[in-house]
Each structure stands twice: as C-alpha cells, then as structure tokens.
Coordinates of C-alpha atoms and ligand atoms in Angstrom, one line a residue:
M1 CA 107.0 40.2 66.0
P2 CA 107.8 42.6 68.9
L3 CA 104.7 44.4 70.0
K4 CA 104.5 47.9 71.4
I5 CA 101.9 50.0 73.1
G6 CA 99.6 51.6 70.6
D7 CA 99.9 48.9 68.0
K8 CA 96.5 48.0 66.4
L9 CA 96.0 44.3 65.5
S10 CA 93.5 41.9 64.2
L11 CA 93.1 38.9 66.6
T12 CA 91.1 35.8 66.7
I13 CA 90.0 34.7 70.2
H14 CA 90.8 31.1 71.1
D15 CA 89.8 31.0 74.8
I16 CA 88.5 33.0 77.7
A17 CA 91.0 33.1 80.6
F18 CA 89.9 33.0 84.3
G19 CA 88.7 36.5 85.1
G20 CA 87.0 36.9 81.7
E21 CA 89.8 38.2 79.4
G22 CA 89.8 36.7 75.9
V23 CA 93.0 35.0 74.7
G24 CA 94.4 35.9 71.2
R25 CA 97.8 35.1 69.8
I26 CA 100.3 36.8 67.5
D27 CA 102.5 33.8 66.5
D28 CA 102.8 32.2 69.9
F29 CA 102.7 35.4 71.9
V30 CA 99.5 35.7 74.0
V31 CA 97.5 38.9 73.9
F32 CA 94.6 39.3 76.4
V33 CA 91.6 41.3 75.3
P34 CA 88.5 42.0 77.5
F35 CA 84.8 41.9 76.5
V36 CA 85.2 39.3 73.6
L37 CA 84.0 35.7 73.0
V38 CA 85.7 32.6 71.6
G39 CA 85.7 32.4 67.8
E40 CA 85.4 36.2 67.4
T41 CA 87.8 38.3 65.3
V42 CA 88.5 41.7 66.8
T43 CA 90.6 44.7 66.3
A44 CA 92.4 45.6 69.5
E45 CA 95.0 48.2 70.6
I46 CA 98.0 47.1 72.7
T47 CA 98.0 48.8 76.1
E48 CA 100.6 46.8 78.0
V49 CA 103.5 44.6 76.9
K50 CA 105.2 42.1 79.3
K51 CA 107.8 39.5 78.8
N52 CA 105.4 36.6 78.1
F53 CA 102.1 38.4 77.2
A54 CA 100.5 41.6 76.3
R55 CA 97.2 43.3 77.0
A56 CA 95.0 45.2 74.6
K57 CA 91.8 47.1 74.6
L58 CA 88.9 46.2 72.3
L59 CA 88.4 48.6 69.5
R60 CA 86.0 46.7 67.2
V61 CA 84.4 43.3 66.9
E62 CA 84.9 42.4 63.2
K63 CA 83.3 39.0 63.3
P64 CA 80.9 38.6 66.3
S65 CA 80.1 35.3 67.9
P66 CA 76.4 34.2 67.7
E67 CA 76.6 34.1 71.5
R68 CA 77.2 37.8 71.7
V69 CA 74.3 39.8 73.2
Q70 CA 73.5 43.5 73.8
P71 CA 74.7 44.5 77.3
E72 CA 71.8 46.0 79.4
C73 CA 74.0 48.6 81.1
R74 CA 75.2 51.8 79.4
Y75 CA 78.4 51.8 81.5
F76 CA 79.4 48.2 80.6
G77 CA 83.0 48.1 79.4
G78 CA 84.0 51.3 81.3
C79 CA 82.7 50.3 84.8
G80 CA 84.8 47.6 86.4
G81 CA 81.9 45.8 88.0
C82 CA 80.8 43.4 85.2
Q83 CA 82.8 41.4 82.7
Y84 CA 80.2 39.3 80.9
Q85 CA 77.1 41.4 79.9
H86 CA 78.0 40.9 76.2
V87 CA 77.7 37.1 76.7
A88 CA 74.4 35.2 76.4
Y89 CA 73.5 33.9 79.9
A90 CA 73.7 30.2 79.0
T91 CA 77.2 30.8 77.6
Q92 CA 78.3 32.6 80.8
L93 CA 77.4 29.4 82.7
R94 CA 79.3 27.2 80.4
L95 CA 82.3 29.6 80.5
K96 CA 82.4 29.6 84.3
H97 CA 82.1 25.8 84.3
K98 CA 85.1 25.4 82.0
Q99 CA 87.1 28.0 83.9
I100 CA 86.5 26.2 87.2
A101 CA 87.2 22.8 85.7
D102 CA 90.5 24.1 84.1
L103 CA 91.6 25.7 87.4
F104 CA 90.9 22.6 89.5
E105 CA 92.6 20.4 87.0
R106 CA 95.7 22.7 87.0
V107 CA 95.9 23.4 90.7
G108 CA 94.6 20.1 92.2
K109 CA 94.7 17.5 89.4
I110 CA 90.9 17.3 90.0
P111 CA 89.2 15.6 87.0
S112 CA 86.5 17.7 85.3
D113 CA 83.7 15.1 85.9
K114 CA 83.8 16.1 89.6
I115 CA 82.6 19.6 88.7
A116 CA 78.7 19.7 88.2
P117 CA 77.2 22.1 85.7
V118 CA 76.8 25.7 87.1
I119 CA 73.3 26.3 88.7
P120 CA 71.9 29.4 87.1
C121 CA 70.5 32.4 88.9
P122 CA 66.7 32.8 88.2
Q123 CA 67.3 36.6 88.1
P124 CA 70.5 37.4 86.1
Y125 CA 70.1 41.2 86.5
G126 CA 68.8 43.2 89.4
Y127 CA 70.0 40.6 92.0
R128 CA 72.7 42.2 94.2
N129 CA 71.6 43.3 97.6
R130 CA 74.8 45.1 98.6
I131 CA 77.2 47.4 96.7
M132 CA 79.9 49.8 97.6
I133 CA 80.1 53.1 95.7
R134 CA 82.9 55.6 95.9
S135 CA 83.3 59.3 95.5
Q136 CA 86.3 60.8 93.6
W137 CA 87.0 64.4 92.6
N138 CA 87.2 64.6 88.8
K139 CA 89.7 67.4 88.4
P140 CA 89.5 67.9 84.6
E141 CA 85.7 68.2 84.7
Q142 CA 85.6 69.9 88.1
K143 CA 82.9 67.6 89.5
L144 CA 82.5 64.8 92.0
N145 CA 82.3 61.3 90.4
I146 CA 80.1 58.8 92.3
G147 CA 80.2 55.2 91.2
F148 CA 82.5 52.1 90.7
I149 CA 86.2 51.8 89.9
R150 CA 86.7 51.6 86.2
A151 CA 87.8 48.4 84.4
D152 CA 91.0 50.0 82.9
C153 CA 92.3 52.3 85.6
G154 CA 91.8 53.2 89.3
L155 CA 89.5 56.1 88.5
V156 CA 85.8 56.1 89.5
E157 CA 83.2 55.8 86.7
D158 CA 80.3 58.2 87.4
I159 CA 77.1 56.1 87.4
E160 CA 73.5 56.9 87.9
E161 CA 72.3 53.2 88.2
C162 CA 73.6 49.7 88.4
K163 CA 71.8 47.0 86.4
I164 CA 72.9 44.1 88.5
A165 CA 71.8 45.8 91.8
E166 CA 68.3 45.3 93.2
P167 CA 65.9 48.2 92.4
A168 CA 66.0 49.4 96.0
L169 CA 69.7 49.9 95.8
N170 CA 69.2 52.0 92.7
E171 CA 66.9 54.2 94.8
Q172 CA 69.7 54.5 97.3
I173 CA 72.2 55.5 94.5
R174 CA 69.9 58.3 93.5
H175 CA 69.7 59.4 97.1
V176 CA 73.5 59.5 97.4
R177 CA 73.8 61.5 94.2
A178 CA 71.1 63.9 95.4
Y179 CA 73.0 64.4 98.8
P180 CA 76.6 63.6 97.8
P181 CA 79.5 63.1 100.2
P182 CA 81.3 66.3 100.9
K183 CA 84.5 65.3 99.1
G184 CA 86.2 62.5 97.1
G185 CA 87.8 59.4 98.6
I186 CA 84.6 58.3 100.5
K187 CA 83.2 54.8 100.3
V188 CA 79.5 54.3 100.9
V189 CA 78.0 50.8 101.4
L190 CA 74.5 50.4 100.2
R191 CA 72.5 47.3 101.2
V192 CA 69.0 45.9 101.4
Q193 CA 68.5 44.2 104.7
P194 CA 67.3 40.6 104.2
E195 CA 63.9 39.9 105.7
D196 CA 63.9 37.5 108.7
W197 CA 67.6 37.9 109.3
D198 CA 69.1 40.2 111.9
V199 CA 72.4 41.5 110.3
P200 CA 74.5 44.3 111.8
P201 CA 75.3 47.1 109.3
D202 CA 79.0 46.1 108.9
S203 CA 78.5 42.3 109.1
F204 CA 78.5 39.8 106.2
F205 CA 75.4 38.5 104.6
Q206 CA 75.0 36.6 101.3
N207 CA 74.8 39.0 98.3
N208 CA 72.2 37.3 96.1
L209 CA 68.9 36.3 97.8
F210 CA 67.5 34.9 94.5
L211 CA 69.9 31.9 94.4
L212 CA 70.3 31.6 98.2
P213 CA 67.7 28.7 98.5
K214 CA 69.7 26.7 96.0
L215 CA 72.9 27.3 97.9
V216 CA 71.4 26.0 101.1
E217 CA 69.8 23.1 99.3
T218 CA 73.2 22.1 97.9
V219 CA 74.9 22.1 101.3
R220 CA 71.9 20.3 102.9
E221 CA 72.0 17.6 100.3
F222 CA 75.7 17.1 100.9
L223 CA 75.1 16.8 104.6
R224 CA 72.2 14.4 104.3
D225 CA 74.2 12.2 101.9
S226 CA 77.0 11.8 104.5
G227 CA 74.5 11.1 107.4
I228 CA 76.6 13.0 109.9
K229 CA 75.2 14.1 113.3
H230 CA 77.3 17.1 114.3
L231 CA 78.2 20.3 112.4
A232 CA 80.9 22.9 113.0
D233 CA 80.0 25.9 110.9
L234 CA 83.2 28.0 110.7
Y235 CA 83.2 31.6 109.5
C236 CA 79.4 31.5 110.3
G237 CA 78.6 35.2 110.0
V238 CA 75.1 35.8 111.4
G239 CA 74.6 32.0 111.7
F240 CA 73.3 31.4 108.2
F241 CA 74.3 27.8 107.4
G242 CA 74.1 26.5 111.0
I243 CA 70.6 27.8 111.4
E244 CA 69.4 26.8 108.0
L245 CA 70.8 23.2 108.5
A246 CA 69.9 22.9 112.2
G247 CA 67.1 20.4 111.3
V248 CA 69.5 18.0 109.6
V249 CA 71.9 17.5 112.6
E250 CA 71.7 16.7 116.3
S251 CA 73.9 19.6 117.2
F252 CA 76.0 22.4 115.7
V253 CA 78.5 25.1 116.7
G254 CA 79.0 28.3 114.7
V255 CA 82.3 30.2 114.9
E256 CA 82.8 33.8 113.8
Y257 CA 85.2 36.5 114.9
D258 CA 82.7 39.4 114.3
Q259 CA 81.2 39.7 117.8
L260 CA 78.1 41.7 116.6
A261 CA 77.4 39.0 114.0
I262 CA 77.5 36.4 116.7
K263 CA 75.0 38.4 118.8
S264 CA 72.8 38.5 115.7
A265 CA 73.3 34.7 115.1
Q266 CA 72.0 34.0 118.6
Q267 CA 69.0 36.2 118.0
N268 CA 68.4 34.6 114.6
A269 CA 68.4 31.2 116.1
A270 CA 66.2 32.2 119.0
A271 CA 63.7 33.9 116.6
R272 CA 63.3 30.5 114.9
K273 CA 63.2 28.5 118.2
I274 CA 66.4 26.7 117.3
S275 CA 68.0 25.3 120.4
N276 CA 70.5 22.6 119.2
G277 CA 73.2 25.1 118.3
E278 CA 75.7 27.4 120.0
F279 CA 77.6 30.3 118.6
V280 CA 81.2 31.2 119.6
A281 CA 82.8 34.6 119.0
A282 CA 86.4 33.8 118.2
K283 CA 88.9 33.3 115.5
A284 CA 88.2 30.0 113.8
E285 CA 91.9 29.0 113.9
E286 CA 92.1 29.5 117.6
V287 CA 89.0 27.5 118.7
L288 CA 88.6 24.8 116.1
G289 CA 90.7 22.2 118.1
K290 CA 88.4 22.7 121.1
V291 CA 85.2 22.6 119.0
L292 CA 86.2 19.4 117.3
K293 CA 87.1 17.7 120.6
R294 CA 83.4 17.8 121.5
F295 CA 82.3 15.6 118.7
S296 CA 83.4 12.2 117.4
P297 CA 85.2 12.8 114.0
E298 CA 83.2 10.0 112.2
A299 CA 79.9 11.8 113.0
T300 CA 81.0 15.3 112.3
A301 CA 81.0 17.7 109.3
V302 CA 82.8 21.0 109.1
I303 CA 81.5 23.8 106.9
L304 CA 84.2 26.2 105.8
D305 CA 83.0 29.5 104.3
P306 CA 86.1 31.7 104.6
P307 CA 86.6 35.2 103.1
R308 CA 88.2 35.4 99.7
K309 CA 91.7 34.8 100.9
G310 CA 90.8 31.3 102.0
C311 CA 91.5 29.3 105.2
Q312 CA 94.3 29.9 107.6
P313 CA 96.9 27.1 107.3
E314 CA 96.3 26.1 110.9
I315 CA 92.7 25.2 110.1
L316 CA 93.7 23.0 107.2
H317 CA 96.4 21.4 109.3
L318 CA 94.0 20.7 112.2
L319 CA 91.4 19.2 109.9
R320 CA 94.0 16.9 108.4
E321 CA 95.0 15.8 112.0
T322 CA 91.4 15.3 113.4
R323 CA 89.8 14.0 110.2
P324 CA 86.1 14.8 110.5
A325 CA 84.0 12.6 108.3
Q326 CA 83.1 15.5 106.0
V327 CA 84.3 18.9 105.1
I328 CA 82.0 21.2 103.0
Y329 CA 83.9 24.1 101.6
V330 CA 81.9 27.1 100.4
S331 CA 83.7 29.8 98.5
C332 CA 83.3 32.7 96.1
H333 CA 87.0 32.5 95.2
P334 CA 87.8 29.3 93.3
A335 CA 91.5 30.0 93.2
T336 CA 92.1 30.0 96.9
M337 CA 89.5 27.2 97.3
A338 CA 91.5 25.0 94.8
R339 CA 94.6 25.7 96.8
D340 CA 93.0 24.8 100.1
L341 CA 91.4 21.6 98.7
N342 CA 94.7 20.6 97.4
I343 CA 96.2 20.8 100.9
L344 CA 93.2 18.9 102.4
C345 CA 93.4 16.1 99.8
A346 CA 97.2 15.6 99.8
D347 CA 98.1 12.0 100.5
G348 CA 94.4 11.0 100.3
V349 CA 93.6 12.4 103.8
F350 CA 90.4 13.8 102.3
E351 CA 88.8 12.9 99.0
L352 CA 86.8 15.3 96.8
A353 CA 83.4 13.8 96.1
R354 CA 82.1 16.7 94.0
V355 CA 82.0 20.4 93.4
Q356 CA 78.7 22.3 92.8
P357 CA 79.2 25.8 91.3
L358 CA 76.3 28.3 91.6
D359 CA 76.1 31.5 89.7
M360 CA 75.6 33.9 92.6
F361 CA 77.2 36.7 90.6
P362 CA 75.7 36.8 87.0
Q363 CA 77.3 39.2 84.4
T364 CA 80.6 39.2 86.5
Q365 CA 83.7 37.0 86.5
H366 CA 82.8 35.7 90.0
V367 CA 81.2 32.3 90.9
E368 CA 80.3 30.5 94.1
C369 CA 81.4 26.9 94.6
V370 CA 80.5 24.3 97.2
A371 CA 82.9 21.3 97.5
D372 CA 82.0 18.0 99.3
L373 CA 85.0 16.4 100.8
R374 CA 85.0 13.1 102.6
V375 CA 87.7 11.7 104.8
G376 CA 89.8 9.3 102.7
Q377 CA 88.3 5.8 102.4
S378 CA 91.5 4.0 102.9
L379 CA 92.2 6.2 105.9
A380 CA 88.8 5.6 107.4
K381 CA 89.3 1.9 107.0
R382 CA 92.7 2.1 108.5
Q383 CA 91.3 4.2 111.4
N384 CA 88.6 1.5 112.0
M385 CA 91.2 -1.2 111.9
D386 CA 93.4 0.7 114.3
S387 CA 90.6 1.3 116.8
N388 CA 89.6 -2.4 116.6
D389 CA 93.2 -3.3 117.2
S390 CA 93.4 -1.0 120.3
T391 CA 90.1 -2.3 121.6
H392 CA 91.5 -5.9 121.4
A393 CA 94.8 -4.8 122.8
H394 CA 93.0 -3.4 125.8
G395 CA 91.2 -6.7 126.2
N396 CA 87.8 -4.9 125.9
T397 CA 85.4 -7.5 124.7
N398 CA 82.3 -5.8 126.2
Ligands
SAM401 C1 82.2 34.7 103.3 S1 81.7 35.2 104.9 C2 80.6 33.8 105.3 C3 79.5 34.1 106.4 C4 78.4 33.1 106.6 N1 78.9 31.7 106.4 C5 77.2 33.3 105.7 O1 76.9 32.5 104.8 O2 76.6 34.3 105.8 C6 83.1 35.0 105.8 C7 83.0 35.3 107.3 O3 84.2 34.9 108.0 C8 84.4 35.8 109.0 N2 85.9 35.7 109.4 C9 86.9 36.1 108.6 N3 88.1 35.6 109.2 C10 87.7 34.9 110.3 C11 88.4 34.1 111.3 N4 89.8 34.0 111.2 N5 87.8 33.5 112.2 C12 86.4 33.5 112.2 N6 85.7 34.2 111.4 C13 86.3 34.9 110.4 C14 84.0 37.2 108.5 O4 83.7 38.1 109.5 C15 82.7 36.8 107.7 O5 81.6 36.9 108.5

C-alpha cells in the first residue's frame, strides 16, 4: 500500500527503536511514531515518506499500554528535550537496556549478557544541572519565544519551566524570561555550579549530580578489579575521574585540551591535597604516546571519556599498539562507543569484560555507559612468552 503524507492509519507498535520512536508496520513497511509504547494500538498521521520507511505523528492512543504514565511536563510531546515521560520509569530502564544490547550486538557482535541492567537515577525528575535555552522571534505571534527546540521542527517551544532541570535552573529560566535577550537567535547556558569543584563557565562538568556517585563507584570497581597501578585519564575536563580515583592508583595523568579546565583540575587536586597526579593541557591524540611511555602497559589503565563524536582514530590505533592492561570507556553516546569498542576489540587485541549502563538522563533517549576492556588474554600470554624469550635470548638470568 503506497503511503502519502497526511494519511491517517491505525498501527500496532512492535518495538521501540534507538532514540525512542515506536516501530509500527503496514504490511512490511516500517512506520516510526514517537511517544508510544510496545503493544499499543495508535492512530497516527503520516508526516514523511522515504523509500524504506515512513514517519508519522501520534494523533490518539486507542489501546494504551499498562506501562503508560501521565507525563509531568505540560510541554512534553512539543518540546524536543524529553522522549520518555509517558513511560513508567522501570520500563524506561528496561527499554534503554534492550536498545543498548541490540546496538552492541548489531555493531560489535557483543552478546547481551555482557550488558548489566541499567542503574536507575534516584531522582528521575529535577536532576539536570545544566541546560541551554534559546531565543527565537515568533513572527506570527509577534513575540520572542524562549525555550528548547521542538521535537518536530527547528522552531523554539516557548517554555516557562523544565521538569527535568534542578529547581535552581527553573529560577534562572524565570529570570531570563523577566529580562529576555534583545533578539532571537541567542543561546543562553544555565547551570548550577557543583559544590567542591572548580569549573570554568564554559568547561564541561557531569550533568546529573544525583547519579554521579554511582558513576564513580562503577569506574572505581572496574579499576580495583584489574589491580592496575597507573591511570591515564583522557578527556579529563576539570580532573573529575583522576581526582576521584587518585586513591586507587599510585599515579595518574589527566589530559584535556581546554586549558582553563586544566587549571581548574590542578586547583581541584590541590584543594583535596592530591599529589600523585599531573594534568596536561593538550589534545589527547597528540600526547597519548608520550603519556603511555611513562608507565608499563601491564600496570596501566586508560580512561576514555570523549565527547559524543567518540575517540579520534589515532587514539584507538595507539591503544591497540601499546596495549595497556585495561581501557575504561565512559560515554553518553552508545553508537559511537560501540563503533570504537569494535575497533579496540578487533582481532582480540582487547576483550570486553562488561558494560554498565547508568541512567544519567531520565525521561530522555540518552544513557551513559561504562565499558571495561582488558587487553586480550591470548595476547597478554603471547606478550609474556615473547618477553621471556627475549630475556633468555639476551642471556639475562639475573
Ligand atoms: C564528556 S567530557 C568528559 C570530561 C570529564 N571526564 C568529566 O567527567 O568531567 C569530554 C571532554 O573532552 C574534552 N576534549 C574534547 N576533545 C578533546 C581532545 N581531542 N583532546 C583532549 N580533550 C578533548 C572536552 O573539552 C571535554 O572536557
């Protein structure tokens, strides 16, 4: 049946795709519909038709899922910030787990038993400590819209509050609305400074302080388990992981290209009297080789916490060459993470021990993952045999 824009259809939802859209079918032709749940029957209107799939907007839920809940936010569905407020929180966690497991299986042939259940956020609303709002001139209504980009187009949804933001940010939204930017096209970043951390205004800091202790605990457990002595904390921002984990290792080096963040990292370490670490202001891909030369690979772990686009190929290549005992990959973008893990694990150079997802971004499609990679067993054995051979070859009997 050829579909056209404006057609209204009844669809049963079979699955939720990565990113949160429901998957319905007309014969074998896939139709994506947002804000639905598996098992629901909905009426939807086609908004876009492509060769292999179509998109539709939700008009009515005819048969709701028992896992459907009332969204807390009045802008939900219009505002592009959240995708899952209509989904019970426990179901959001299961959904994210399945999506990660499916993605890792597809991209990296990683079996789903390596993916642990998603750790929930103790505060599924009111958790974000940083948001970016935009201004846009609304010509038809002759007023300035202030808020987030809409889900269905590039226009700005005018909002007075954000239910996933911390209360202090909602205060700030009210202030921006009371003293609005002079025109449209302006972005305003609102943030709550974390206590005890020095963070320059434009530098990165983790977005959800409520789940942050679990994130650190996860990485700490992975490090303890491998028993390594040295840590290279790449993309270190204001030194968060290196500083939090300084007590587990003999020494660490943090690398970050934001020079102001590195200054703050030095202050953050000094304020805690941490003296077994050093921070380097540089591009990770340019200094990793030098950093890794300082430590013996079998006693070293590397934390990778890159931006959403993932690691530079040079980094992955160098890690495959130098083979540190452990790589801990932290990411809020599972697709680029799966791509990079695939490269690290090719030919068994690294082996994936486990992936721990954490719900740092409840109500949204996003999820944080921490992967624990160990240098390939067979390779480690081979390396040992090689070094024994060369010791013998050099006649070194000690
Ligand atoms: C996701 S943040 C992680 C920050 C830190 N690990 C934390 O937990 O707060 C990524 C960081 O990588 C930095 N960055 C991006 N590209 C980089 C590069 N090529 N070399 C070094 N740092 C980079 C960014 O400035 C940002 O601070």
